[in-house]
Coordinates of N, CA and C and ligand atoms in Angstrom, one line a residue:
M258 N 8.7 -2.7 3.2 CA 7.4 -2.3 2.8 C 7.0 -2.9 1.2
K259 N 5.5 -3.0 1.4 CA 5.1 -3.8 0.4 C 4.1 -2.8 -0.4
V260 N 4.3 -2.5 -1.7 CA 3.5 -1.7 -2.6 C 2.7 -2.4 -3.4
T261 N 1.2 -2.3 -3.6 CA 0.2 -3.0 -4.5 C -0.5 -1.8 -5.4
L262 N -0.3 -1.9 -6.7 CA -0.9 -1.4 -7.4 C -2.5 -1.7 -7.6
L263 N -3.4 -0.7 -6.7 CA -4.7 -1.2 -6.7 C -5.6 -0.8 -8.2
G264 N -5.2 0.3 -8.7 CA -5.6 0.6 -10.0 C -4.6 1.1 -11.0
T265 N -4.3 0.9 -12.3 CA -3.4 1.4 -13.0 C -4.2 2.1 -14.3
G266 N -5.6 2.4 -14.2 CA -6.5 3.1 -15.4 C -6.5 4.5 -15.6
T267 N -6.7 5.3 -16.3 CA -6.9 6.6 -16.5 C -8.3 6.8 -15.9
S268 N -8.8 8.0 -16.1 CA -10.2 8.6 -15.2 C -11.1 7.5 -15.8
Q269 N -11.2 6.9 -17.0 CA -12.7 6.3 -17.3 C -12.5 4.8 -16.9
G270 N -10.7 4.6 -16.5 CA -10.7 3.0 -16.7 C -10.9 2.3 -17.7
V271 N -10.2 1.0 -17.8 CA -10.0 0.1 -19.0 C -10.6 -1.1 -18.6
P272 N -11.8 -1.9 -19.5 CA -12.3 -1.3 -20.7 C -12.9 0.1 -20.3
V273 N -13.4 0.8 -21.4 CA -14.2 2.1 -21.6 C -15.4 1.7 -21.7
I274 N -16.6 2.1 -21.1 CA -17.9 1.9 -21.4 C -18.2 2.3 -22.9
G275 N -18.7 1.3 -23.3 CA -19.3 1.3 -24.8 C -18.2 1.1 -25.9
C276 N -16.8 1.1 -25.7 CA -15.9 1.0 -26.4 C -15.7 -0.3 -26.8
N277 N -15.4 -0.6 -28.4 CA -15.4 -1.8 -28.7 C -13.6 -2.2 -29.1
C278 N -12.7 -1.2 -29.0 CA -11.3 -1.4 -29.5 C -10.9 -2.6 -28.8
E279 N -9.6 -3.1 -29.4 CA -8.9 -4.4 -29.3 C -8.5 -4.6 -27.5
V280 N -8.2 -3.1 -27.0 CA -7.8 -3.2 -25.8 C -9.1 -3.2 -24.6
C281 N -10.0 -2.9 -25.2 CA -11.3 -2.6 -24.2 C -11.8 -4.4 -24.6
R282 N -11.8 -5.1 -25.6 CA -12.0 -6.4 -25.5 C -11.2 -7.4 -25.5
S283 N -10.1 -6.9 -24.6 CA -9.0 -7.9 -24.2 C -9.4 -8.7 -23.4
V284 N -9.1 -10.1 -23.4 CA -9.3 -10.9 -22.2 C -8.0 -11.0 -21.4
D285 N -6.9 -10.3 -21.8 CA -5.7 -10.4 -20.5 C -6.0 -9.5 -19.6
Y286 N -6.1 -10.2 -18.4 CA -6.2 -9.5 -17.1 C -5.5 -8.1 -17.0
R287 N -4.2 -8.0 -17.4 CA -3.6 -6.9 -17.4 C -4.0 -5.7 -18.4
D288 N -5.2 -6.0 -18.9 CA -5.7 -4.6 -19.7 C -7.1 -4.6 -19.3
K289 N -7.2 -5.0 -18.2 CA -8.5 -4.4 -17.0 C -7.8 -3.4 -16.1
R290 N -8.0 -2.3 -16.2 CA -7.5 -1.3 -15.4 C -8.5 -0.4 -14.5
L291 N -8.7 -0.7 -13.2 CA -9.2 0.2 -12.4 C -8.5 1.7 -12.2
R292 N -9.4 2.5 -11.6 CA -9.0 3.9 -11.5 C -7.6 3.8 -10.6
V293 N -6.7 4.5 -10.7 CA -5.5 4.8 -10.0 C -5.6 5.0 -8.5
S294 N -4.9 4.1 -7.8 CA -4.6 4.2 -6.5 C -3.6 2.9 -6.1
V295 N -2.7 3.2 -5.1 CA -1.9 2.5 -4.8 C -2.0 2.0 -2.9
H296 N -1.6 1.1 -2.6 CA -1.6 0.6 -1.3 C 0.1 0.4 -0.8
L297 N 0.0 0.9 0.3 CA 1.7 0.8 1.0 C 1.4 -0.1 2.1
Q298 N 1.8 -0.9 2.6 CA 1.9 -1.5 3.6 C 3.5 -1.4 4.3
I299 N 3.5 -0.6 5.3 CA 5.0 -0.6 6.0 C 4.9 -1.1 7.5
G300 N 5.5 -2.1 7.4 CA 5.2 -2.8 8.8 C 3.7 -2.9 9.0
D301 N 3.6 -2.5 10.4 CA 2.0 -2.8 10.5 C 1.1 -1.5 10.0
K302 N 1.9 -0.4 9.5 CA 1.0 0.6 9.2 C 0.4 0.4 7.7
S303 N -0.8 1.0 7.2 CA -1.3 0.6 6.1 C -1.8 2.1 5.4
F304 N -1.3 2.3 4.4 CA -1.6 3.6 3.6 C -2.3 3.5 2.2
I305 N -3.3 4.3 2.0 CA -3.5 4.5 0.3 C -3.2 5.9 -0.1
I306 N -2.9 6.1 -1.3 CA -2.9 7.2 -1.7 C -4.0 7.4 -3.2
D307 N -4.5 8.2 -2.6 CA -5.8 8.7 -3.4 C -7.2 7.6 -3.1
S308 N -8.6 7.9 -3.3 CA -9.3 6.9 -3.0 C -10.4 7.2 -4.0
G309 N -10.1 6.4 -5.3 CA -11.0 6.7 -6.5 C -12.4 6.1 -6.5
P310 N -12.9 6.1 -7.5 CA -14.3 5.5 -7.8 C -14.4 3.8 -7.5
D311 N -13.4 3.3 -7.5 CA -12.8 1.7 -7.5 C -12.5 1.3 -5.9
F312 N -12.4 2.3 -5.1 CA -11.9 2.2 -3.8 C -12.4 0.8 -3.4
R313 N -13.6 0.8 -3.3 CA -14.2 -0.4 -2.6 C -14.0 -1.7 -2.9
Q314 N -14.1 -2.1 -4.4 CA -13.8 -3.1 -4.9 C -12.0 -3.5 -4.8
Q315 N -11.4 -2.4 -4.7 CA -9.7 -2.7 -4.8 C -9.5 -3.0 -3.1
A316 N -10.4 -2.1 -2.3 CA -9.8 -2.5 -0.6 C -10.4 -4.2 -0.4
L317 N -11.4 -4.8 -1.2 CA -12.0 -6.2 -1.4 C -10.9 -7.2 -1.8
R318 N -10.6 -6.7 -2.8 CA -10.0 -7.7 -3.6 C -8.7 -8.2 -3.1
E319 N -7.8 -6.8 -2.3 CA -6.6 -7.1 -1.9 C -6.5 -7.2 -0.2
R320 N -7.9 -7.1 0.3 CA -7.9 -7.9 1.4 C -7.4 -6.7 2.5
I321 N -7.5 -5.5 2.1 CA -7.2 -4.7 3.1 C -7.9 -4.4 4.3
R322 N -7.2 -5.0 5.2 CA -7.9 -5.0 6.8 C -7.9 -3.9 7.6
T323 N -6.8 -3.3 7.4 CA -6.8 -1.9 8.1 C -6.3 -1.2 7.3
L324 N -6.6 0.2 7.7 CA -6.2 1.6 6.8 C -5.7 2.9 8.0
D325 N -4.8 3.0 7.9 CA -4.4 4.1 8.7 C -4.3 5.2 8.3
A326 N -4.3 5.8 7.3 CA -4.6 7.0 6.4 C -4.9 7.1 5.0
I327 N -5.5 8.1 4.2 CA -5.3 8.4 2.9 C -4.6 9.6 2.4
L328 N -3.8 9.5 1.6 CA -3.2 10.8 1.2 C -3.6 11.0 -0.3
F329 N -3.9 12.4 -0.5 CA -4.5 12.6 -1.6 C -3.3 13.4 -2.7
T330 N -3.1 13.1 -3.8 CA -2.4 13.6 -4.6 C -3.3 15.0 -5.5
H331 N -4.5 14.8 -5.8 CA -4.9 15.7 -6.3 C -6.6 15.5 -6.2
E332 N -7.4 16.9 -6.5 CA -8.9 16.8 -6.4 C -9.4 16.3 -7.4
H333 N -9.1 15.8 -8.6 CA -9.6 14.8 -9.8 C -10.7 13.9 -9.2
K334 N -11.8 14.1 -9.7 CA -12.7 13.0 -9.1 C -12.0 11.3 -9.4
D335 N -11.7 11.1 -10.4 CA -10.8 9.9 -10.5 C -9.9 9.4 -9.4
H336 N -9.8 10.3 -8.3 CA -8.8 10.0 -7.3 C -9.4 10.2 -5.7
T337 N -10.9 10.8 -6.0 CA -11.4 11.2 -4.6 C -12.7 10.3 -4.8
A338 N -13.3 9.7 -5.6 CA -14.9 9.7 -5.8 C -15.2 8.5 -4.8
G339 N -14.1 7.9 -4.1 CA -14.4 6.4 -3.6 C -14.6 6.7 -1.9
L340 N -14.6 8.1 -1.5 CA -14.2 8.4 0.0 C -15.4 7.7 1.0
D341 N -16.5 7.7 0.4 CA -17.6 7.3 1.3 C -17.4 5.9 1.8
D342 N -16.8 5.4 1.2 CA -16.7 3.7 1.3 C -15.6 3.6 2.3
I343 N -14.8 4.7 3.3 CA -14.0 4.6 4.2 C -14.9 4.2 5.5
R344 N -16.5 4.3 5.3 CA -17.2 3.9 6.4 C -16.7 2.8 7.0
A345 N -16.6 1.7 6.0 CA -16.1 0.4 6.8 C -15.0 0.5 7.8
Y346 N -14.0 1.3 7.5 CA -12.9 1.3 8.4 C -13.3 2.2 9.5
N347 N -14.3 3.3 9.5 CA -14.4 3.7 10.4 C -15.3 2.5 11.8
F348 N -16.2 1.9 10.9 CA -16.7 0.8 11.9 C -15.8 0.0 12.5
S349 N -14.9 -0.3 11.9 CA -13.9 -1.4 12.2 C -13.1 -1.1 13.2
Q350 N -12.4 0.2 12.9 CA -11.6 0.7 13.7 C -11.8 1.5 14.8
H351 N -13.1 1.5 14.9 CA -13.6 2.9 15.7 C -12.8 4.1 15.8
K352 N -12.3 4.8 14.9 CA -12.1 5.9 14.8 C -12.0 6.8 13.7
D353 N -12.0 8.2 13.5 CA -12.0 8.9 12.2 C -10.8 8.4 11.5
M354 N -11.4 8.7 10.2 CA -9.9 8.6 9.2 C -9.2 9.7 8.6
P355 N -7.9 9.5 9.1 CA -7.2 11.0 8.8 C -6.9 11.0 7.2
L356 N -7.2 12.1 6.9 CA -7.3 12.3 5.6 C -6.0 13.5 5.3
Y357 N -4.8 13.4 4.4 CA -4.0 14.4 4.0 C -3.8 14.7 2.6
G358 N -4.0 16.2 2.7 CA -4.0 16.7 1.4 C -3.7 18.3 1.3
E359 N -3.3 18.8 0.2 CA -3.1 20.2 0.4 C -4.3 20.6 0.7
E360 N -4.4 21.9 1.2 CA -5.3 22.9 1.5 C -6.5 22.8 0.5
R361 N -6.2 23.3 -0.8 CA -7.0 23.4 -1.8 C -7.6 21.9 -2.0
V362 N -7.2 20.7 -2.0 CA -7.7 20.0 -2.2 C -8.7 19.2 -1.1
L363 N -8.2 19.5 0.0 CA -9.3 19.4 1.3 C -10.5 20.1 1.1
E364 N -10.2 21.3 0.6 CA -11.5 22.2 0.4 C -12.3 21.7 -0.6
Q365 N -11.8 21.0 -1.6 CA -12.8 20.5 -2.7 C -13.5 19.4 -2.1
L366 N -12.6 18.8 -1.5 CA -13.7 17.3 -0.5 C -14.7 18.0 0.0
K367 N -14.5 19.1 1.0 CA -15.7 19.4 1.6 C -16.9 19.9 0.7
R368 N -16.6 20.5 -0.1 CA -17.8 20.7 -1.1 C -18.3 19.3 -2.3
E369 N -17.3 18.9 -2.5 CA -17.8 17.2 -3.1 C -18.6 16.2 -2.0
F370 N -18.2 16.5 -0.7 CA -18.7 15.5 0.2 C -19.2 16.1 1.0
A371 N -20.3 17.5 0.8 CA -20.5 18.3 1.6 C -21.5 17.8 2.9
Y372 N -22.0 16.6 2.8 CA -22.5 15.8 4.1 C -21.8 15.3 5.1
I373 N -20.8 15.1 4.6 CA -19.6 14.7 5.6 C -19.5 16.0 6.5
F374 N -19.2 16.9 6.1 CA -18.7 18.3 6.8 C -19.9 19.2 7.2
S375 N -21.1 18.8 7.2 CA -22.2 19.7 7.0 C -22.4 20.0 9.0
G376 N -21.9 19.1 9.5 CA -22.2 19.5 11.1 C -23.3 18.6 11.6
I377 N -24.3 18.1 10.6 CA -25.2 17.2 11.0 C -24.8 16.1 11.1
Q378 N -24.6 15.3 12.2 CA -23.6 14.2 12.3 C -24.8 12.7 12.0
Y379 N -25.4 13.0 10.7 CA -26.2 11.6 10.7 C -25.8 10.4 10.9
P380 N -26.2 9.1 11.4 CA -25.7 7.9 11.7 C -25.0 7.6 10.6
G381 N -24.0 6.8 10.6 CA -23.1 6.1 9.2 C -22.6 7.1 8.2
I382 N -22.5 8.4 8.4 CA -22.1 9.1 7.5 C -20.4 8.7 7.9
P383 N -19.5 9.1 6.8 CA -18.1 8.9 6.9 C -17.1 9.9 7.9
R384 N -16.7 9.3 8.7 CA -15.9 10.4 9.8 C -14.4 10.5 9.4
V385 N -14.0 11.6 9.3 CA -12.7 11.9 8.9 C -12.2 12.8 9.6
Q386 N -10.4 13.3 9.7 CA -9.9 13.9 10.3 C -9.0 14.5 9.2
L387 N -9.1 16.1 9.2 CA -8.3 16.8 8.1 C -7.2 17.1 8.2
N388 N -6.1 16.8 7.3 CA -4.6 17.3 7.5 C -4.0 18.0 6.4
P389 N -3.9 19.3 6.7 CA -3.8 19.9 5.6 C -1.8 19.3 5.4
I390 N -1.3 19.5 4.1 CA 0.1 19.5 4.0 C 0.6 20.1 2.8
S391 N 1.9 20.6 3.1 CA 2.5 21.4 1.9 C 3.5 20.7 1.3
E392 N 4.3 21.6 0.6 CA 5.6 20.8 -0.2 C 6.6 20.2 1.0
E393 N 6.3 20.7 2.4 CA 7.2 20.1 3.3 C 6.9 18.5 3.6
P394 N 8.2 17.8 3.8 CA 7.9 16.4 4.2 C 7.1 16.4 5.6
F395 N 6.3 15.4 5.7 CA 5.5 15.5 6.9 C 5.3 13.5 7.4
E396 N 5.2 13.6 8.3 CA 5.0 12.2 9.0 C 3.7 11.6 9.3
V397 N 3.4 10.5 9.1 CA 1.8 9.8 9.3 C 2.3 8.5 10.2
E398 N 1.8 8.4 11.4 CA 2.4 7.0 12.0 C 3.8 6.7 12.1
G399 N 4.5 7.6 12.2 CA 5.9 7.4 12.3 C 6.7 7.3 10.9
V400 N 6.0 7.4 9.7 CA 6.4 7.0 8.3 C 6.4 8.4 7.7
K401 N 7.8 8.6 7.4 CA 8.2 9.8 6.7 C 7.6 9.8 5.1
F402 N 7.1 11.1 4.5 CA 6.6 11.1 3.3 C 6.9 12.5 2.8
I403 N 7.8 12.5 1.7 CA 8.1 13.6 1.1 C 7.4 13.9 -0.2
P404 N 6.8 15.0 -0.3 CA 6.0 15.5 -1.5 C 6.5 15.8 -2.7
I405 N 6.2 15.5 -3.7 CA 7.3 15.9 -4.9 C 6.1 16.8 -5.8
R406 N 6.3 17.9 -5.9 CA 5.5 18.8 -6.6 C 5.7 18.6 -8.3
V407 N 4.7 18.4 -8.7 CA 4.6 18.2 -10.0 C 3.7 18.9 -10.9
K408 N 3.3 19.3 -12.0 CA 2.5 20.0 -12.7 C 1.6 19.0 -13.7
H409 N 0.2 19.1 -13.4 CA -0.6 18.3 -14.4 C -1.4 19.4 -15.1
Y410 N -0.8 19.9 -16.4 CA -0.9 21.1 -17.4 C -1.0 22.0 -16.1
K411 N -2.0 22.9 -15.8 CA -1.7 24.0 -14.9 C -2.0 23.6 -13.5
L412 N -2.7 22.7 -13.0 CA -2.9 22.5 -11.7 C -1.4 21.8 -11.0
P413 N -0.9 22.2 -10.0 CA -0.3 21.9 -8.9 C -0.7 20.5 -8.3
V414 N 0.2 19.6 -8.5 CA -0.4 17.9 -8.2 C 0.9 17.7 -7.2
L415 N 0.5 16.5 -6.4 CA 1.7 16.0 -5.8 C 1.9 14.5 -5.9
G416 N 3.1 14.4 -5.8 CA 3.8 12.9 -5.7 C 4.2 12.6 -4.4
F417 N 4.4 11.4 -4.1 CA 5.2 11.2 -2.6 C 6.1 10.0 -3.1
R418 N 7.2 10.4 -2.2 CA 8.2 9.8 -1.8 C 8.3 9.1 -0.6
V419 N 8.4 7.5 -0.2 CA 8.8 7.2 0.9 C 9.6 6.3 0.8
G420 N 10.8 6.5 1.9 CA 12.1 5.4 1.4 C 12.8 5.7 0.1
D421 N 12.6 4.4 -0.5 CA 13.4 4.2 -1.8 C 12.3 3.9 -2.7
F422 N 11.2 4.3 -2.4 CA 10.0 4.3 -3.3 C 9.0 5.6 -3.8
T423 N 8.8 5.7 -4.9 CA 8.2 7.0 -5.2 C 6.9 7.0 -6.5
Y424 N 6.3 7.7 -6.0 CA 4.9 7.6 -6.6 C 4.5 8.8 -7.2
I425 N 4.2 8.8 -8.6 CA 3.5 10.1 -9.3 C 2.6 9.8 -10.3
T426 N 1.2 10.1 -10.0 CA 0.5 9.6 -11.2 C 0.3 11.0 -12.3
D427 N -0.6 11.7 -11.8 CA -1.1 13.1 -12.9 C -0.1 13.8 -13.1
A428 N 0.5 13.8 -14.1 CA 2.1 14.9 -14.2 C 2.0 15.1 -15.6
N429 N 2.7 16.1 -16.2 CA 3.4 16.3 -17.1 C 4.2 17.1 -17.3
F430 N 4.7 17.6 -16.3 CA 6.1 18.3 -16.1 C 6.5 18.1 -14.4
I431 N 8.1 17.9 -14.3 CA 8.3 17.6 -13.2 C 9.6 18.9 -13.2
S432 N 10.2 19.8 -12.2 CA 11.2 20.5 -12.3 C 12.6 19.9 -11.8
E433 N 13.6 20.5 -12.5 CA 14.9 19.8 -11.8 C 15.0 19.7 -10.4
E434 N 14.5 20.8 -9.8 CA 14.6 20.6 -8.4 C 13.8 19.5 -7.8
E435 N 12.6 19.1 -8.2 CA 11.6 18.1 -7.9 C 12.4 16.8 -8.2
M436 N 12.9 16.9 -9.4 CA 13.4 15.3 -9.7 C 14.7 15.1 -8.8
D437 N 15.4 15.8 -8.2 CA 16.4 15.7 -7.4 C 15.8 15.1 -6.0
K438 N 14.7 15.5 -5.8 CA 13.8 14.7 -4.4 C 13.6 13.1 -4.7
V439 N 13.4 12.9 -6.3 CA 13.2 11.5 -6.6 C 14.4 10.5 -6.8
R440 N 15.1 11.6 -7.3 CA 16.6 10.9 -7.3 C 16.9 9.8 -6.4
G441 N 17.5 8.7 -6.9 CA 17.9 7.5 -5.5 C 16.9 6.7 -5.5
S442 N 15.4 6.9 -5.8 CA 14.5 5.9 -5.4 C 14.8 4.9 -6.2
K443 N 14.7 3.5 -5.7 CA 15.0 2.2 -6.6 C 13.6 2.0 -7.0
V444 N 12.5 2.3 -6.9 CA 11.5 2.0 -7.6 C 10.3 3.3 -7.7
I445 N 10.0 3.6 -9.1 CA 9.1 4.5 -9.3 C 8.4 4.0 -9.9
V446 N 6.6 4.7 -9.6 CA 5.6 4.7 -10.3 C 5.3 5.8 -11.2
L447 N 5.3 5.8 -12.2 CA 5.0 7.1 -12.9 C 3.5 7.1 -13.9
G448 N 3.1 8.4 -14.1 CA 2.0 8.3 -15.0 C 2.4 7.9 -16.2
A449 N 1.8 7.6 -17.3 CA 2.1 7.6 -18.7 C 0.8 7.0 -19.3
L450 N 0.1 8.3 -20.0 CA -1.4 8.2 -20.5 C -1.8 7.3 -21.7
R451 N -0.6 7.7 -22.8 CA -1.1 6.9 -23.8 C 0.3 7.2 -24.7
K452 N 0.3 6.7 -26.1 CA 1.4 7.0 -27.0 C 1.5 8.6 -27.5
E453 N 0.4 9.0 -27.8 CA 0.3 10.3 -28.2 C 0.1 11.5 -27.2
P454 N 1.0 12.5 -27.5 CA 1.0 13.7 -26.5 C -0.3 14.0 -25.9
H455 N -0.5 14.4 -24.9 CA -1.9 14.9 -24.0 C -1.3 16.1 -23.4
I456 N -2.4 16.7 -23.0 CA -2.1 18.3 -22.4 C -1.6 18.3 -21.0
S457 N -2.4 17.3 -20.2 CA -1.8 17.1 -18.9 C -1.5 16.1 -18.6
H458 N -0.9 15.0 -19.2 CA -0.4 14.0 -18.8 C 0.9 13.4 -19.6
F459 N 2.0 12.9 -19.1 CA 2.9 12.2 -19.7 C 2.4 11.4 -20.9
S460 N 3.0 11.6 -22.2 CA 2.9 10.4 -22.8 C 4.1 9.2 -22.6
L461 N 3.9 8.2 -23.4 CA 4.7 7.0 -23.3 C 6.1 7.4 -23.4
Q462 N 6.3 8.2 -24.6 CA 7.9 8.8 -24.5 C 8.3 9.7 -23.6
E463 N 7.6 10.6 -23.3 CA 7.6 11.5 -22.2 C 8.1 10.6 -20.8
A464 N 7.5 9.9 -20.6 CA 7.8 9.0 -19.4 C 8.8 8.3 -19.1
I465 N 9.2 7.7 -20.4 CA 10.4 7.0 -20.5 C 11.6 7.8 -20.7
D466 N 11.6 9.1 -21.1 CA 12.5 10.0 -20.8 C 13.0 10.5 -19.4
V467 N 11.9 10.5 -18.8 CA 11.9 11.2 -17.6 C 12.6 9.9 -16.6
L468 N 12.2 8.7 -16.6 CA 12.6 7.5 -16.1 C 14.2 7.2 -16.5
T469 N 14.5 7.5 -17.8 CA 15.8 7.4 -18.2 C 16.6 8.3 -17.5
E470 N 16.2 9.5 -17.2 CA 17.0 10.6 -16.3 C 17.0 10.0 -15.1
L471 N 15.9 9.5 -14.5 CA 16.3 8.9 -13.1 C 17.0 7.9 -12.4
K472 N 16.8 6.9 -13.6 CA 17.6 5.6 -13.7 C 17.0 4.8 -12.2
P473 N 15.9 4.5 -12.0 CA 15.8 3.8 -10.8 C 16.1 2.4 -11.3
E474 N 16.0 1.4 -10.3 CA 16.3 -0.3 -10.6 C 15.1 -0.4 -11.4
K475 N 13.9 -0.3 -11.0 CA 12.8 -0.6 -11.4 C 11.5 0.3 -11.8
A476 N 11.1 0.6 -13.0 CA 10.0 1.5 -13.0 C 8.4 1.0 -13.5
Y477 N 7.5 1.3 -13.3 CA 6.3 1.0 -13.7 C 5.3 2.2 -14.0
L478 N 4.8 1.8 -15.2 CA 3.8 2.9 -15.2 C 2.4 2.6 -15.3
T479 N 1.9 4.1 -14.9 CA 0.4 3.6 -14.4 C -0.6 4.8 -14.9
H480 N -1.7 4.9 -14.6 CA -2.5 6.0 -15.1 C -3.0 6.0 -16.9
I481 N -3.3 4.3 -17.0 CA -2.9 4.1 -18.6 C -4.4 4.1 -19.4
S482 N -4.3 4.7 -20.5 CA -5.8 4.8 -21.2 C -5.7 3.5 -22.1
H483 N -7.1 3.3 -22.7 CA -7.1 2.1 -23.6 C -6.3 2.6 -24.8
L484 N -6.1 3.5 -24.9 CA -5.2 4.1 -26.1 C -4.1 3.9 -26.5
M485 N -3.4 3.4 -25.0 CA -2.1 3.0 -25.0 C -1.6 1.6 -26.1
G486 N -2.8 0.8 -25.9 CA -2.5 -0.5 -26.6 C -2.4 -1.6 -25.7
L487 N -2.3 -2.6 -26.4 CA -2.3 -3.9 -25.7 C -1.3 -4.0 -24.8
H488 N -1.2 -4.2 -23.4 CA -0.4 -4.6 -22.4 C 1.0 -5.2 -22.8
R489 N 0.7 -6.4 -23.4 CA 1.8 -7.3 -23.8 C 2.6 -7.0 -25.1
E490 N 2.0 -6.3 -25.9 CA 2.7 -5.5 -27.3 C 3.4 -4.2 -26.5
V491 N 2.6 -3.5 -25.8 CA 3.4 -2.2 -25.3 C 4.8 -2.5 -24.6
E492 N 4.7 -3.6 -23.6 CA 5.7 -4.0 -22.9 C 6.9 -4.4 -23.7
Q493 N 6.7 -4.8 -25.1 CA 7.9 -5.2 -25.9 C 8.7 -4.3 -26.3
E494 N 8.0 -2.9 -26.4 CA 8.9 -1.9 -26.8 C 9.7 -1.2 -25.7
L495 N 9.5 -1.3 -24.4 CA 9.8 -0.7 -23.5 C 11.3 -1.1 -22.9
P496 N 12.3 -0.3 -22.5 CA 13.4 -0.5 -22.0 C 13.3 -1.6 -20.7
D497 N 14.2 -2.3 -20.6 CA 14.1 -3.3 -19.6 C 13.7 -3.2 -18.3
F498 N 13.9 -2.1 -17.6 CA 13.9 -1.6 -16.2 C 12.5 -0.9 -16.1
I499 N 12.0 -0.6 -17.4 CA 10.6 0.0 -17.3 C 9.4 -1.1 -17.5
R500 N 8.5 -1.3 -16.9 CA 7.6 -2.0 -17.3 C 5.9 -1.2 -17.2
L501 N 5.1 -2.0 -17.5 CA 3.6 -1.5 -17.6 C 3.1 -2.0 -16.2
G502 N 2.5 -0.8 -15.4 CA 2.1 -1.6 -14.2 C 0.7 -2.1 -14.7
Y503 N 0.1 -3.3 -13.8 CA -1.1 -3.6 -14.0 C -1.9 -3.8 -12.5
D504 N -3.2 -4.0 -12.5 CA -4.0 -3.9 -11.4 C -3.7 -5.3 -10.4
G505 N -3.2 -5.0 -9.3 CA -2.8 -6.2 -8.6 C -1.1 -6.4 -8.3
L506 N -0.3 -5.6 -9.0 CA 0.9 -5.6 -9.1 C 1.4 -5.7 -7.8
Q507 N 2.4 -6.6 -7.1 CA 2.6 -6.2 -6.0 C 4.4 -6.2 -6.1
I508 N 4.8 -4.9 -5.3 CA 6.3 -4.7 -5.3 C 6.8 -4.5 -4.0
E509 N 7.8 -5.5 -3.6 CA 8.3 -5.5 -2.5 C 9.8 -4.7 -2.2
L510 N 9.9 -4.1 -1.3 CA 11.2 -3.3 -1.6 C 11.6 -2.6 0.1
Ligands
ZN1345 ZN1 -6.0 10.8 -12.9
ZN1346 ZN1 -11.3 1.1 -26.3
ZN1347 ZN1 -6.1 14.6 -12.6

């Protein structure tokens, strides 16, 4: 399996429009963060988790030739806004794009992308196939995904475990029961917004505490705000097994 971090930024991305802080002015490529998404290449199967506003740019940058399905963690715009661009795969693969998400998330997609679901099949609109999921494990193209229930303030959100890899973005609480589902993962990607506490995202220290308890071989932080600080400086403060993610980072496992 090859995992590629397509984007590692919080909802506004980094740099933030109009911001003149040292992170937003940084020339380090690791301080340029598109909105969060991840690509999983498993054998000849290709999946992405979330299709945020930067989806098109990410798919082009990583040369994602084929896409078998999109899995959604939750319905926030920074995770869904790029859905229209799946049209490219509709044309090249001659089929509807399978989307996997909780019922609530799929309902929100229907509202936000009403033209896709209007029943008037205007030529060229995205074609999708909706697959509701719950907290039960499910298979897509022969690949088993284990949903991990996490809390994003009051919103229930899903993370996903595939084999020895677990991906959790927007969260600030994981129950013991769900931690058990993650335990044993060799690689974990976990959201950490900034150093200061936040109402709906893990802070840097909270994420370190979760990862220290889970003890993966390697962990990468994602959904990072410009308030986190410069990539190269923050990394120096982290335990060895935890690194900040950056856009384009590839993990083989
Ligand atoms: Zn988000
Ligand atoms: Zn800034
Ligand atoms: Zn969110």
